mmCIF file of C-alpha atoms in Angstrom:
data_model
loop_
_atom_site.group_PDB
_atom_site.id
_atom_site.type_symbol
_atom_site.label_atom_id
_atom_site.label_comp_id
_atom_site.label_asym_id
_atom_site.label_seq_id
_atom_site.Cartn_x
_atom_site.Cartn_y
_atom_site.Cartn_z
ATOM 1 C CA MET A 1 0.016 -0.004 0.012
ATOM 2 C CA SER A 2 1.303 3.400 -0.953
ATOM 3 C CA ALA A 3 1.815 6.251 1.480
ATOM 4 C CA GLN A 4 -1.082 8.140 -0.056
ATOM 5 C CA ALA A 5 -3.395 5.159 0.363
ATOM 6 C CA GLN A 6 -2.315 4.770 3.939
ATOM 7 C CA MET A 7 -3.058 8.402 4.708
ATOM 8 C CA ARG A 8 -6.495 8.086 3.073
ATOM 9 C CA ALA A 9 -7.222 4.981 5.126
ATOM 10 C CA MET A 10 -6.189 6.829 8.323
ATOM 11 C CA LEU A 11 -8.454 9.780 7.513
ATOM 12 C CA ASP A 12 -11.348 7.462 6.711
ATOM 13 C CA GLN A 13 -10.902 5.678 9.988
ATOM 14 C CA LEU A 14 -10.842 8.922 11.994
ATOM 15 C CA MET A 15 -13.619 10.972 10.199
ATOM 16 C CA GLY A 16 -15.869 8.494 8.502
ATOM 17 C CA THR A 17 -17.733 9.005 5.241
ATOM 18 C CA SER A 18 -18.586 12.623 5.985
ATOM 19 C CA ARG A 19 -14.954 13.637 5.329
ATOM 20 C CA ASP A 20 -15.532 14.417 1.639
ATOM 21 C CA GLY A 21 -18.368 15.009 -0.664
ATOM 22 C CA ASP A 22 -18.161 11.694 -2.569
ATOM 23 C CA THR A 23 -21.786 10.743 -3.069
ATOM 24 C CA THR A 24 -20.909 7.232 -4.282
ATOM 25 C CA ARG A 25 -19.408 6.394 -0.857
ATOM 26 C CA GLN A 26 -22.186 7.950 1.050
ATOM 27 C CA ARG A 27 -24.905 5.853 -0.703
ATOM 28 C CA ILE A 28 -24.130 2.778 1.371
ATOM 29 C CA LYS A 29 -24.494 2.850 5.151
ATOM 30 C CA PHE A 30 -22.833 0.733 7.765
ATOM 31 C CA SER A 31 -26.124 -0.903 8.616
ATOM 32 C CA ASP A 32 -26.473 -2.250 4.979
ATOM 33 C CA ASP A 33 -26.355 -6.047 4.617
ATOM 34 C CA ARG A 34 -23.585 -5.731 2.083
ATOM 35 C CA VAL A 35 -21.209 -4.352 4.790
ATOM 36 C CA CYS A 36 -19.068 -6.871 6.686
ATOM 37 C CA LYS A 37 -20.140 -6.628 10.377
ATOM 38 C CA SER A 38 -16.939 -8.391 11.470
ATOM 39 C CA HIS A 39 -14.945 -5.632 9.744
ATOM 40 C CA LEU A 40 -16.956 -3.023 11.649
ATOM 41 C CA LEU A 41 -15.895 -4.807 14.927
ATOM 42 C CA ASN A 42 -12.260 -5.151 13.643
ATOM 43 C CA CYS A 43 -12.215 -9.000 13.742
ATOM 44 C CA CYS A 44 -12.732 -10.089 10.159
ATOM 45 C CA PRO A 45 -10.356 -13.147 9.377
ATOM 46 C CA HIS A 46 -9.778 -11.702 5.916
ATOM 47 C CA ASP A 47 -8.132 -8.740 7.537
ATOM 48 C CA VAL A 48 -6.365 -10.498 10.396
ATOM 49 C CA LEU A 49 -4.772 -13.311 8.259
ATOM 50 C CA SER A 50 -3.871 -11.200 5.278
ATOM 51 C CA GLY A 51 -0.314 -11.776 4.157
ATOM 52 C CA THR A 52 0.083 -15.133 5.895
ATOM 53 C CA ARG A 53 0.299 -18.699 4.685
ATOM 54 C CA MET A 54 -3.492 -18.938 5.148
ATOM 55 C CA ASP A 55 -4.374 -15.722 3.370
ATOM 56 C CA LEU A 56 -8.134 -15.881 2.624
ATOM 57 C CA GLY A 57 -8.069 -13.164 -0.021
ATOM 58 C CA GLU A 58 -10.625 -10.313 -0.286
ATOM 59 C CA CYS A 59 -13.837 -10.575 1.683
ATOM 60 C CA LEU A 60 -17.050 -10.858 -0.325
ATOM 61 C CA LYS A 61 -18.648 -8.070 1.682
ATOM 62 C CA VAL A 62 -17.751 -4.383 1.836
ATOM 63 C CA HIS A 63 -14.723 -3.299 3.905
ATOM 64 C CA ASP A 64 -14.399 0.403 4.511
ATOM 65 C CA LEU A 65 -12.658 2.117 7.434
ATOM 66 C CA ALA A 66 -14.913 5.153 7.054
ATOM 67 C CA LEU A 67 -18.006 2.944 7.645
ATOM 68 C CA ARG A 68 -16.279 1.528 10.743
ATOM 69 C CA ALA A 69 -15.743 5.109 12.020
ATOM 70 C CA ASP A 70 -19.491 5.814 11.333
ATOM 71 C CA TYR A 71 -20.454 2.785 13.227
ATOM 72 C CA GLU A 72 -18.263 3.546 16.268
ATOM 73 C CA ILE A 73 -19.844 6.999 16.426
ATOM 74 C CA ALA A 74 -23.393 5.668 16.105
ATOM 75 C CA SER A 75 -22.963 2.775 18.468
ATOM 76 C CA LYS A 76 -22.441 5.229 21.390
ATOM 77 C CA GLU A 77 -26.075 6.293 21.174
ATOM 78 C CA GLN A 78 -27.767 3.094 19.901
ATOM 79 C CA ASP A 79 -27.101 -0.668 20.192
ATOM 80 C CA PHE A 80 -27.200 -2.285 16.647
ATOM 81 C CA PHE A 81 -26.433 -5.774 18.052
ATOM 82 C CA PHE A 82 -23.853 -6.479 15.304
ATOM 83 C CA GLU A 83 -21.914 -8.734 17.709
ATOM 84 C CA LEU A 84 -24.309 -11.624 16.889
ATOM 85 C CA ASP A 85 -23.510 -11.412 13.155
ATOM 86 C CA ALA A 86 -19.731 -11.172 13.798
ATOM 87 C CA MET A 87 -19.961 -14.076 16.312
ATOM 88 C CA ASP A 88 -21.632 -16.315 13.703
ATOM 89 C CA HIS A 89 -18.982 -15.396 11.128
ATOM 90 C CA LEU A 90 -16.058 -16.142 13.492
ATOM 91 C CA GLN A 91 -17.704 -19.399 14.704
ATOM 92 C CA SER A 92 -18.040 -20.788 11.167
ATOM 93 C CA PHE A 93 -14.409 -19.832 10.420
ATOM 94 C CA ILE A 94 -13.090 -21.423 13.692
ATOM 95 C CA ALA A 95 -15.108 -24.530 13.029
ATOM 96 C CA ASP A 96 -13.495 -24.908 9.559
ATOM 97 C CA CYS A 97 -10.045 -24.440 11.163
ATOM 98 C CA ASP A 98 -10.771 -27.078 13.844
ATOM 99 C CA ARG A 99 -11.970 -29.523 11.100
ATOM 100 C CA ARG A 100 -8.689 -29.026 9.256
ATOM 101 C CA THR A 101 -6.747 -29.712 12.461
ATOM 102 C CA GLU A 102 -8.597 -33.004 13.021
ATOM 103 C CA VAL A 103 -7.955 -34.039 9.450
ATOM 104 C CA ALA A 104 -4.248 -33.278 9.828
ATOM 105 C CA LYS A 105 -4.102 -35.332 13.032
ATOM 106 C CA LYS A 106 -5.612 -38.280 11.263
ATOM 107 C CA ARG A 107 -3.094 -38.054 8.442
ATOM 108 C CA LEU A 108 -0.231 -38.007 10.949
ATOM 109 C CA ALA A 109 -1.694 -41.050 12.723
ATOM 110 C CA GLU A 110 -1.798 -42.949 9.471
ATOM 111 C CA THR A 111 1.747 -42.040 8.281
ATOM 112 C CA GLN A 112 3.787 -42.195 11.514
ATOM 113 C CA GLU A 113 4.608 -45.343 13.413
ATOM 114 C CA GLU A 114 2.314 -46.337 16.249
ATOM 115 C CA ILE A 115 3.710 -45.885 19.737
ATOM 116 C CA SER A 116 2.479 -46.839 23.131
ATOM 117 C CA ALA A 117 0.411 -44.473 25.309
ATOM 118 C CA GLU A 118 3.314 -43.961 27.751
ATOM 119 C CA VAL A 119 5.688 -42.941 24.950
ATOM 120 C CA ALA A 120 3.043 -40.751 23.370
ATOM 121 C CA ALA A 121 2.518 -38.962 26.719
ATOM 122 C CA LYS A 122 6.316 -38.324 26.944
ATOM 123 C CA ALA A 123 6.377 -36.944 23.440
ATOM 124 C CA GLU A 124 3.382 -34.737 24.203
ATOM 125 C CA ARG A 125 5.396 -33.328 27.161
ATOM 126 C CA VAL A 126 8.205 -32.398 24.889
ATOM 127 C CA HIS A 127 5.734 -30.655 22.538
ATOM 128 C CA GLU A 128 4.191 -28.691 25.342
ATOM 129 C CA LEU A 129 7.615 -27.476 26.497
ATOM 130 C CA ASN A 130 8.411 -26.537 22.861
ATOM 131 C CA GLU A 131 5.262 -24.473 22.715
ATOM 132 C CA GLU A 132 5.986 -22.761 25.980
ATOM 133 C CA ILE A 133 9.498 -21.890 24.839
ATOM 134 C CA GLY A 134 8.254 -20.512 21.552
ATOM 135 C CA LYS A 135 5.620 -18.300 23.253
ATOM 136 C CA LEU A 136 8.203 -16.901 25.698
ATOM 137 C CA LEU A 137 10.631 -16.129 22.961
ATOM 138 C CA ALA A 138 7.900 -14.394 21.013
ATOM 139 C CA LYS A 139 7.186 -12.307 24.086
ATOM 140 C CA VAL A 140 10.924 -11.405 24.500
ATOM 141 C CA GLU A 141 11.001 -10.124 20.981
ATOM 142 C CA GLN A 142 7.877 -8.065 21.511
ATOM 143 C CA LEU A 143 9.253 -6.569 24.731
ATOM 144 C CA GLY A 144 12.520 -5.780 23.095
ATOM 145 C CA ALA A 145 10.826 -4.017 20.177
ATOM 146 C CA GLU A 146 8.924 -1.877 22.733
ATOM 147 C CA GLY A 147 12.169 -1.013 24.579
ATOM 148 C CA ASN A 148 11.280 -2.800 27.822
ATOM 149 C CA VAL A 149 14.662 -4.345 28.541
ATOM 150 C CA GLU A 150 14.110 -5.355 32.151
ATOM 151 C CA GLU A 151 10.909 -7.280 31.427
ATOM 152 C CA SER A 152 12.504 -9.032 28.460
ATOM 153 C CA GLN A 153 15.393 -10.126 30.620
ATOM 154 C CA LYS A 154 13.026 -11.665 33.176
ATOM 155 C CA VAL A 155 11.215 -13.544 30.382
ATOM 156 C CA MET A 156 14.635 -14.855 29.086
ATOM 157 C CA ASP A 157 15.273 -16.339 32.509
ATOM 158 C CA GLU A 158 11.978 -18.169 32.214
ATOM 159 C CA VAL A 159 13.062 -19.345 28.745
ATOM 160 C CA GLU A 160 16.200 -20.836 30.167
ATOM 161 C CA LYS A 161 14.261 -22.785 32.844
ATOM 162 C CA ALA A 162 11.889 -24.098 30.158
ATOM 163 C CA ARG A 163 14.816 -25.245 28.056
ATOM 164 C CA ALA A 164 16.258 -27.112 30.945
ATOM 165 C CA LYS A 165 12.890 -28.876 31.430
ATOM 166 C CA LYS A 166 12.827 -29.670 27.745
ATOM 167 C CA ARG A 167 16.266 -31.278 27.857
ATOM 168 C CA GLU A 168 15.104 -33.487 30.676
ATOM 169 C CA ALA A 169 11.880 -34.442 28.833
ATOM 170 C CA GLU A 170 13.807 -35.285 25.663
ATOM 171 C CA GLU A 171 16.239 -37.474 27.675
ATOM 172 C CA VAL A 172 13.283 -39.388 29.193
ATOM 173 C CA TYR A 173 11.580 -39.719 25.698
ATOM 174 C CA ARG A 174 14.966 -40.943 24.162
ATOM 175 C CA ASN A 175 15.369 -43.566 26.842
ATOM 176 C CA SER A 176 11.891 -44.900 26.221
ATOM 177 C CA MET A 177 12.352 -45.187 22.381
ATOM 178 C CA PRO A 178 14.658 -47.391 20.352
ATOM 179 C CA ALA A 179 17.429 -45.545 18.559
ATOM 180 C CA SER A 180 16.070 -46.179 15.026
ATOM 181 C CA SER A 181 12.638 -44.782 15.784
ATOM 182 C CA PHE A 182 13.948 -41.917 17.875
ATOM 183 C CA GLN A 183 15.788 -40.480 14.855
ATOM 184 C CA GLN A 184 12.495 -40.259 12.937
ATOM 185 C CA GLN A 185 10.944 -36.829 12.920
ATOM 186 C CA LYS A 186 7.866 -36.792 15.111
ATOM 187 C CA LEU A 187 5.308 -34.163 14.071
ATOM 188 C CA ARG A 188 2.325 -32.730 15.785
ATOM 189 C CA VAL A 189 -0.432 -30.289 14.713
ATOM 190 C CA CYS A 190 -0.736 -26.912 16.435
ATOM 191 C CA GLU A 191 -4.134 -26.688 18.154
ATOM 192 C CA VAL A 192 -4.435 -22.974 17.488
ATOM 193 C CA CYS A 193 -3.543 -22.561 13.849
ATOM 194 C CA SER A 194 -3.385 -26.175 12.604
ATOM 195 C CA ALA A 195 0.241 -25.868 11.506
ATOM 196 C CA TYR A 196 2.815 -28.764 11.790
ATOM 197 C CA LEU A 197 5.414 -28.693 14.555
ATOM 198 C CA GLY A 198 8.366 -30.960 14.892
ATOM 199 C CA LEU A 199 9.418 -32.666 18.080
ATOM 200 C CA HIS A 200 13.112 -31.717 17.468
ATOM 201 C CA ASP A 201 12.593 -28.188 16.228
ATOM 202 C CA ASN A 202 15.035 -25.734 17.495
ATOM 203 C CA ASP A 203 14.189 -22.540 19.487
ATOM 204 C CA ARG A 204 14.474 -20.277 16.473
ATOM 205 C CA ARG A 205 11.869 -22.316 14.575
ATOM 206 C CA LEU A 206 9.611 -22.383 17.584
ATOM 207 C CA ALA A 207 9.913 -18.621 18.146
ATOM 208 C CA ASP A 208 9.166 -17.968 14.422
ATOM 209 C CA HIS A 209 6.038 -20.049 14.687
ATOM 210 C CA PHE A 210 4.592 -18.836 17.972
ATOM 211 C CA GLY A 211 5.514 -15.239 17.300
ATOM 212 C CA GLY A 212 4.452 -15.308 13.698
ATOM 213 C CA LYS A 213 1.500 -13.490 12.190
ATOM 214 C CA LEU A 214 -0.405 -16.647 11.454
ATOM 215 C CA HIS A 215 -0.367 -18.062 14.983
ATOM 216 C CA LEU A 216 -1.001 -14.630 16.623
ATOM 217 C CA GLY A 217 -3.765 -13.940 14.200
ATOM 218 C CA PHE A 218 -5.572 -17.187 15.173
ATOM 219 C CA ILE A 219 -5.098 -16.280 18.751
ATOM 220 C CA GLU A 220 -6.584 -12.894 18.214
ATOM 221 C CA ILE A 221 -9.596 -14.461 16.342
ATOM 222 C CA ARG A 222 -10.223 -16.988 19.082
ATOM 223 C CA GLU A 223 -10.041 -14.403 21.850
ATOM 224 C CA LYS A 224 -12.329 -12.134 19.965
ATOM 225 C CA LEU A 225 -14.782 -14.970 19.480
ATOM 226 C CA GLU A 226 -14.830 -15.662 23.215
ATOM 227 C CA GLU A 227 -15.447 -11.907 23.939
ATOM 228 C CA LEU A 228 -18.256 -11.772 21.394
ATOM 229 C CA LYS A 229 -19.833 -14.845 23.032
ATOM 230 C CA ARG A 230 -19.682 -13.229 26.410
ATOM 231 C CA VAL A 231 -21.121 -9.895 25.070
ATOM 232 C CA VAL A 232 -23.891 -11.632 23.218
ATOM 233 C CA ALA A 233 -24.806 -13.656 26.233
ATOM 234 C CA GLU A 234 -24.962 -10.557 28.439
ATOM 235 C CA LYS A 235 -27.140 -8.715 25.913
ATOM 236 C CA GLN A 236 -29.424 -11.675 25.446
ATOM 237 C CA GLU A 237 -29.842 -12.102 29.192
ATOM 238 C CA LYS A 238 -30.659 -8.402 29.487
ATOM 239 C CA ARG A 239 -33.228 -8.669 26.718
ATOM 240 C CA ASN A 240 -34.771 -11.718 28.300
ATOM 241 C CA GLN A 241 -35.010 -9.939 31.625
ATOM 242 C CA GLU A 242 -36.713 -7.017 29.966
ATOM 243 C CA ARG A 243 -39.120 -9.336 28.186
ATOM 244 C CA LEU A 244 -39.844 -11.153 31.418
ATOM 245 C CA LYS A 245 -40.466 -7.898 33.190
ATOM 246 C CA ARG A 246 -42.848 -6.672 30.504
ATOM 247 C CA ARG A 247 -44.654 -10.052 30.583
ATOM 248 C CA GLU A 248 -44.986 -9.791 34.406
ATOM 249 C CA GLU A 249 -46.392 -6.300 34.099
ATOM 250 C CA ARG A 250 -48.955 -7.449 31.509
ATOM 251 C CA GLU A 251 -49.907 -10.453 33.675
ATOM 252 C CA ARG A 252 -50.277 -8.132 36.673
ATOM 253 C CA GLU A 253 -52.540 -5.775 34.803
ATOM 254 C CA GLU A 254 -54.673 -8.625 33.540
ATOM 255 C CA ARG A 255 -54.997 -9.978 37.040
ATOM 256 C CA GLU A 256 -55.976 -6.515 38.298
ATOM 257 C CA LYS A 257 -58.583 -6.196 35.607
ATOM 258 C CA LEU A 258 -59.890 -9.664 36.393
ATOM 259 C CA ARG A 259 -60.129 -8.832 40.105
ATOM 260 C CA ARG A 260 -62.010 -5.570 39.412
ATOM 261 C CA SER A 261 -64.435 -7.362 37.119
ATOM 262 C CA ARG A 262 -65.084 -10.022 39.763
ATOM 263 C CA SER A 263 -65.581 -7.421 42.423
ATOM 264 C CA HIS A 264 -68.073 -5.638 40.263
ATOM 265 C CA SER A 265 -69.917 -8.866 39.525
ATOM 266 C CA LYS A 266 -70.000 -9.853 43.247
ATOM 267 C CA ASN A 267 -71.103 -6.446 44.483
ATOM 268 C CA PRO A 268 -73.569 -4.981 41.925
ATOM 269 C CA LYS A 269 -74.915 -2.571 44.440
ATOM 270 C CA ARG A 270 -71.579 -1.043 44.997
ATOM 271 C CA SER A 271 -71.051 -0.792 41.265
ATOM 272 C CA ARG A 272 -74.473 0.739 40.912
ATOM 273 C CA SER A 273 -73.822 3.167 43.777
ATOM 274 C CA ARG A 274 -70.560 4.090 42.167
ATOM 275 C CA GLU A 275 -72.265 4.639 38.857
ATOM 276 C CA HIS A 276 -74.972 6.666 40.720
ATOM 277 C CA ARG A 277 -72.329 8.778 42.347
ATOM 278 C CA ARG A 278 -70.594 9.355 39.060
ATOM 279 C CA HIS A 279 -73.852 10.339 37.501
ATOM 280 C CA ARG A 280 -74.692 12.664 40.375
ATOM 281 C CA SER A 281 -71.305 14.263 40.202
ATOM 282 C CA ARG A 282 -71.682 14.750 36.539
ATOM 283 C CA SER A 283 -75.198 16.179 36.925
ATOM 284 C CA MET A 284 -74.041 18.459 39.732
ATOM 285 C CA SER A 285 -71.186 19.704 37.575
ATOM 286 C CA ARG A 286 -73.580 20.359 34.745
ATOM 287 C CA GLU A 287 -75.944 22.173 37.118
ATOM 288 C CA ARG A 288 -73.100 24.312 38.433
ATOM 289 C CA LYS A 289 -72.166 25.230 34.904
ATOM 290 C CA ARG A 290 -75.829 26.119 34.180
ATOM 291 C CA ARG A 291 -75.968 28.277 37.306
ATOM 292 C CA THR A 292 -72.871 30.079 36.472
ATOM 293 C CA ARG A 293 -74.135 30.693 33.030
ATOM 294 C CA SER A 294 -77.512 31.984 34.333
ATOM 295 C CA LYS A 295 -75.751 34.186 36.855
ATOM 296 C CA SER A 296 -73.626 35.716 34.126
ATOM 297 C CA ARG A 297 -76.684 36.201 31.969
ATOM 298 C CA GLU A 298 -78.549 37.907 34.888
ATOM 299 C CA LYS A 299 -75.560 40.170 35.502
ATOM 300 C CA ARG A 300 -75.507 41.169 31.896
ATOM 301 C CA HIS A 301 -79.322 41.747 31.909
ATOM 302 C CA ARG A 302 -79.114 43.799 35.130
ATOM 303 C CA HIS A 303 -76.356 45.920 33.642
ATOM 304 C CA ARG A 304 -78.425 46.498 30.475
ATOM 305 C CA SER A 305 -81.622 47.301 32.527
ATOM 306 C CA ARG A 306 -79.698 49.705 34.725
ATOM 307 C CA SER A 307 -78.257 51.520 31.708
ATOM 308 C CA SER A 308 -81.688 51.623 30.025
ATOM 309 C CA SER A 309 -83.406 52.925 33.246
ATOM 310 C CA ARG A 310 -80.748 55.535 33.527
ATOM 311 C CA SER A 311 -81.315 56.645 29.954
ATOM 312 C CA ARG A 312 -85.087 56.712 30.605
ATOM 313 C CA SER A 313 -84.771 58.770 33.747
ATOM 314 C CA ARG A 314 -82.607 61.173 32.024
ATOM 315 C CA SER A 315 -85.058 61.602 29.085
ATOM 316 C CA HIS A 316 -88.011 61.892 31.584
ATOM 317 C CA GLN A 317 -86.145 64.657 33.435
ATOM 318 C CA ARG A 318 -85.459 66.400 30.212
ATOM 319 C CA SER A 319 -89.132 66.273 29.203
ATOM 320 C CA ARG A 320 -90.187 67.585 32.715
ATOM 321 C CA HIS A 321 -87.933 70.458 32.444
ATOM 322 C CA SER A 322 -89.106 71.294 28.940
ATOM 323 C CA SER A 323 -92.805 71.084 30.050
ATOM 324 C CA ARG A 324 -92.107 73.431 33.046
ATOM 325 C CA ASP A 325 -90.441 75.939 30.695
ATOM 326 C CA ARG A 326 -93.385 75.828 28.374
ATOM 327 C CA SER A 327 -95.900 76.351 31.224
ATOM 328 C CA ARG A 328 -93.867 79.245 32.592
ATOM 329 C CA GLU A 329 -93.882 80.853 29.201
ATOM 330 C CA ARG A 330 -97.628 80.397 28.818
ATOM 331 C CA SER A 331 -98.183 81.894 32.291
ATOM 332 C CA LYS A 332 -96.022 84.850 31.483
ATOM 333 C CA ARG A 333 -97.958 85.428 28.239
ATOM 334 C CA ARG A 334 -101.298 85.292 29.967
ATOM 335 C CA SER A 335 -100.282 87.678 32.698
ATOM 336 C CA SER A 336 -98.990 90.149 30.079
ATOM 337 C CA LYS A 337 -102.253 89.882 28.147
ATOM 338 C CA GLU A 338 -104.350 90.429 31.269
ATOM 339 C CA ARG A 339 -102.253 93.417 32.189
ATOM 340 C CA PHE A 340 -102.646 94.953 28.715
ATOM 341 C CA ARG A 341 -106.456 94.401 28.821
ATOM 342 C CA ASP A 342 -106.753 95.978 32.259
ATOM 343 C CA GLN A 343 -104.800 98.991 31.075
ATOM 344 C CA ASP A 344 -107.017 99.270 27.953
ATOM 345 C CA LEU A 345 -110.232 99.169 30.042
ATOM 346 C CA ALA A 346 -108.890 101.804 32.439
ATOM 347 C CA SER A 347 -107.993 104.076 29.620
ATOM 348 C CA ARG A 348 -111.519 103.835 28.063
ATOM 349 C CA ASP A 349 -113.191 104.584 31.395
ATOM 350 C CA ARG A 350 -111.088 107.704 31.713
ATOM 351 C CA ASP A 351 -112.063 108.894 28.329
ATOM 352 C CA ARG A 352 -115.750 108.868 29.061
ATOM 353 C CA SER A 353 -117.267 112.160 30.205
ATOM 354 C CA PRO A 354 -119.439 112.669 33.263
ATOM 355 C CA ARG A 355 -122.124 114.189 31.034
ATOM 356 C CA ASP A 356 -122.550 111.073 29.095
ATOM 357 C CA ARG A 357 -122.638 109.109 32.204
ATOM 358 C CA ASP A 358 -125.450 111.399 33.736
ATOM 359 C CA GLY A 359 -127.638 111.967 30.559
ATOM 360 C CA LYS A 360 -127.593 108.618 29.504
ATOM 361 C CA GLY A 361 -128.090 106.884 32.705
ATOM 362 C CA LYS A 362 -130.586 104.537 31.283
ATOM 363 C CA LYS A 363 -128.442 103.583 28.517
ATOM 364 C CA ARG A 364 -125.520 103.074 30.829
ATOM 365 C CA PRO A 365 -126.237 99.537 31.642
ATOM 366 C CA CYS A 366 -126.773 98.615 28.151
ATOM 367 C CA GLU A 367 -123.741 100.543 27.103
ATOM 368 C CA SER A 368 -121.746 99.106 29.799
ATOM 369 C CA ALA A 369 -123.113 95.751 28.976
ATOM 370 C CA ASN A 370 -122.352 96.368 25.374
ATOM 371 C CA GLY A 371 -118.925 97.688 26.281
ATOM 372 C CA ARG A 372 -118.302 94.639 28.368
ATOM 373 C CA ALA A 373 -119.573 92.430 25.691
ATOM 374 C CA ASP A 374 -117.313 94.263 23.302
ATOM 375 C CA ASP A 375 -114.381 93.901 25.672
ATOM 376 C CA ARG A 376 -115.130 90.260 26.131
ATOM 377 C CA SER A 377 -115.407 89.746 22.404
ATOM 378 C CA SER A 378 -112.134 91.637 21.875
ATOM 379 C CA SER A 379 -110.386 89.656 24.605
ATOM 380 C CA GLY A 380 -111.798 86.412 23.221
ATOM 381 C CA GLU A 381 -110.566 87.372 19.742
ATOM 382 C CA LEU A 382 -107.139 88.126 21.157
ATOM 383 C CA GLU A 383 -107.017 84.786 22.951
ATOM 384 C CA ALA A 384 -108.236 82.991 19.824
ATOM 385 C CA GLY A 385 -105.546 84.725 17.858
ATOM 386 C CA GLU A 386 -102.857 83.629 20.288
ATOM 387 C CA LEU A 387 -104.106 80.091 20.288
#
């Protein structure tokens, strides 16, 4: 992989698909069935065993570091339960590896000479010590690469002790076997990666095997499988508890409903009284609402009647004042007319001479009567004219 490709992969792993505006990459989501769930959890065998003797090639599903970054961000808020898919994938792969190991053991049993159970146990002891030495040497190399010299020195001391035990076990195995058969190479199959190991392999060969990418890759896959099994079991247990809790709640509600129905059926009077109380409360609430509405209506009517009565009283007062003014004007006019009439009569009496009054005594009453009649007629005409 070139440096540019490595940098792009690092950016995808850190920032996800939202790093650039490439719509072709954003079309597929990490939840799509075409995406490898084992790759999202960083345990796909195609990635782990790439470049080894058992390289599986390219995975049939989509592998993208950006999608893994998207999944890691989204999994903090929601559980997608992809562990189950990854567990199934790893289980099928490990089952195939175990089948290959059993087939290799059968082949070795057919090709190699049969030995007794005691000799086989001694040979197995030598193989176990070889495996222990190989693992320790791989650990020493790892600590040395990290710069931890003191820890690597301690592990080397353990390697020396294991080598001494191996020499003793080989001596015991040599004494139990004839010289012709001892020189024959005894092989065994590695239980982890199904590779062949020799009984007389040197330390360098053992270190290369147990510290190699193939063996460590299988160890990583097996450990990841055990972790996934534990996680899936915990999540399934949690789900089962939640389901059981919901079921218990439903059953409790059903029992409560059944108990209430039975109590209603046993005590119909109580149920009727309850219904009656409910009906009364409803009717009382309705009556209260009606009363409040009628009170509000009465208040509005009183307000209107008060305003109308006020307006009527004001109009009545105005009419009374106007009638009083009119009567006063009429009385003033009458008094002025009477005053003018009295003045006119007085002036006529003054103008008459005493001679006329004496000579015409007989005619005085008539004249007076005629004069009064004239005055009355004149006053009547005046009043008729005013009217």
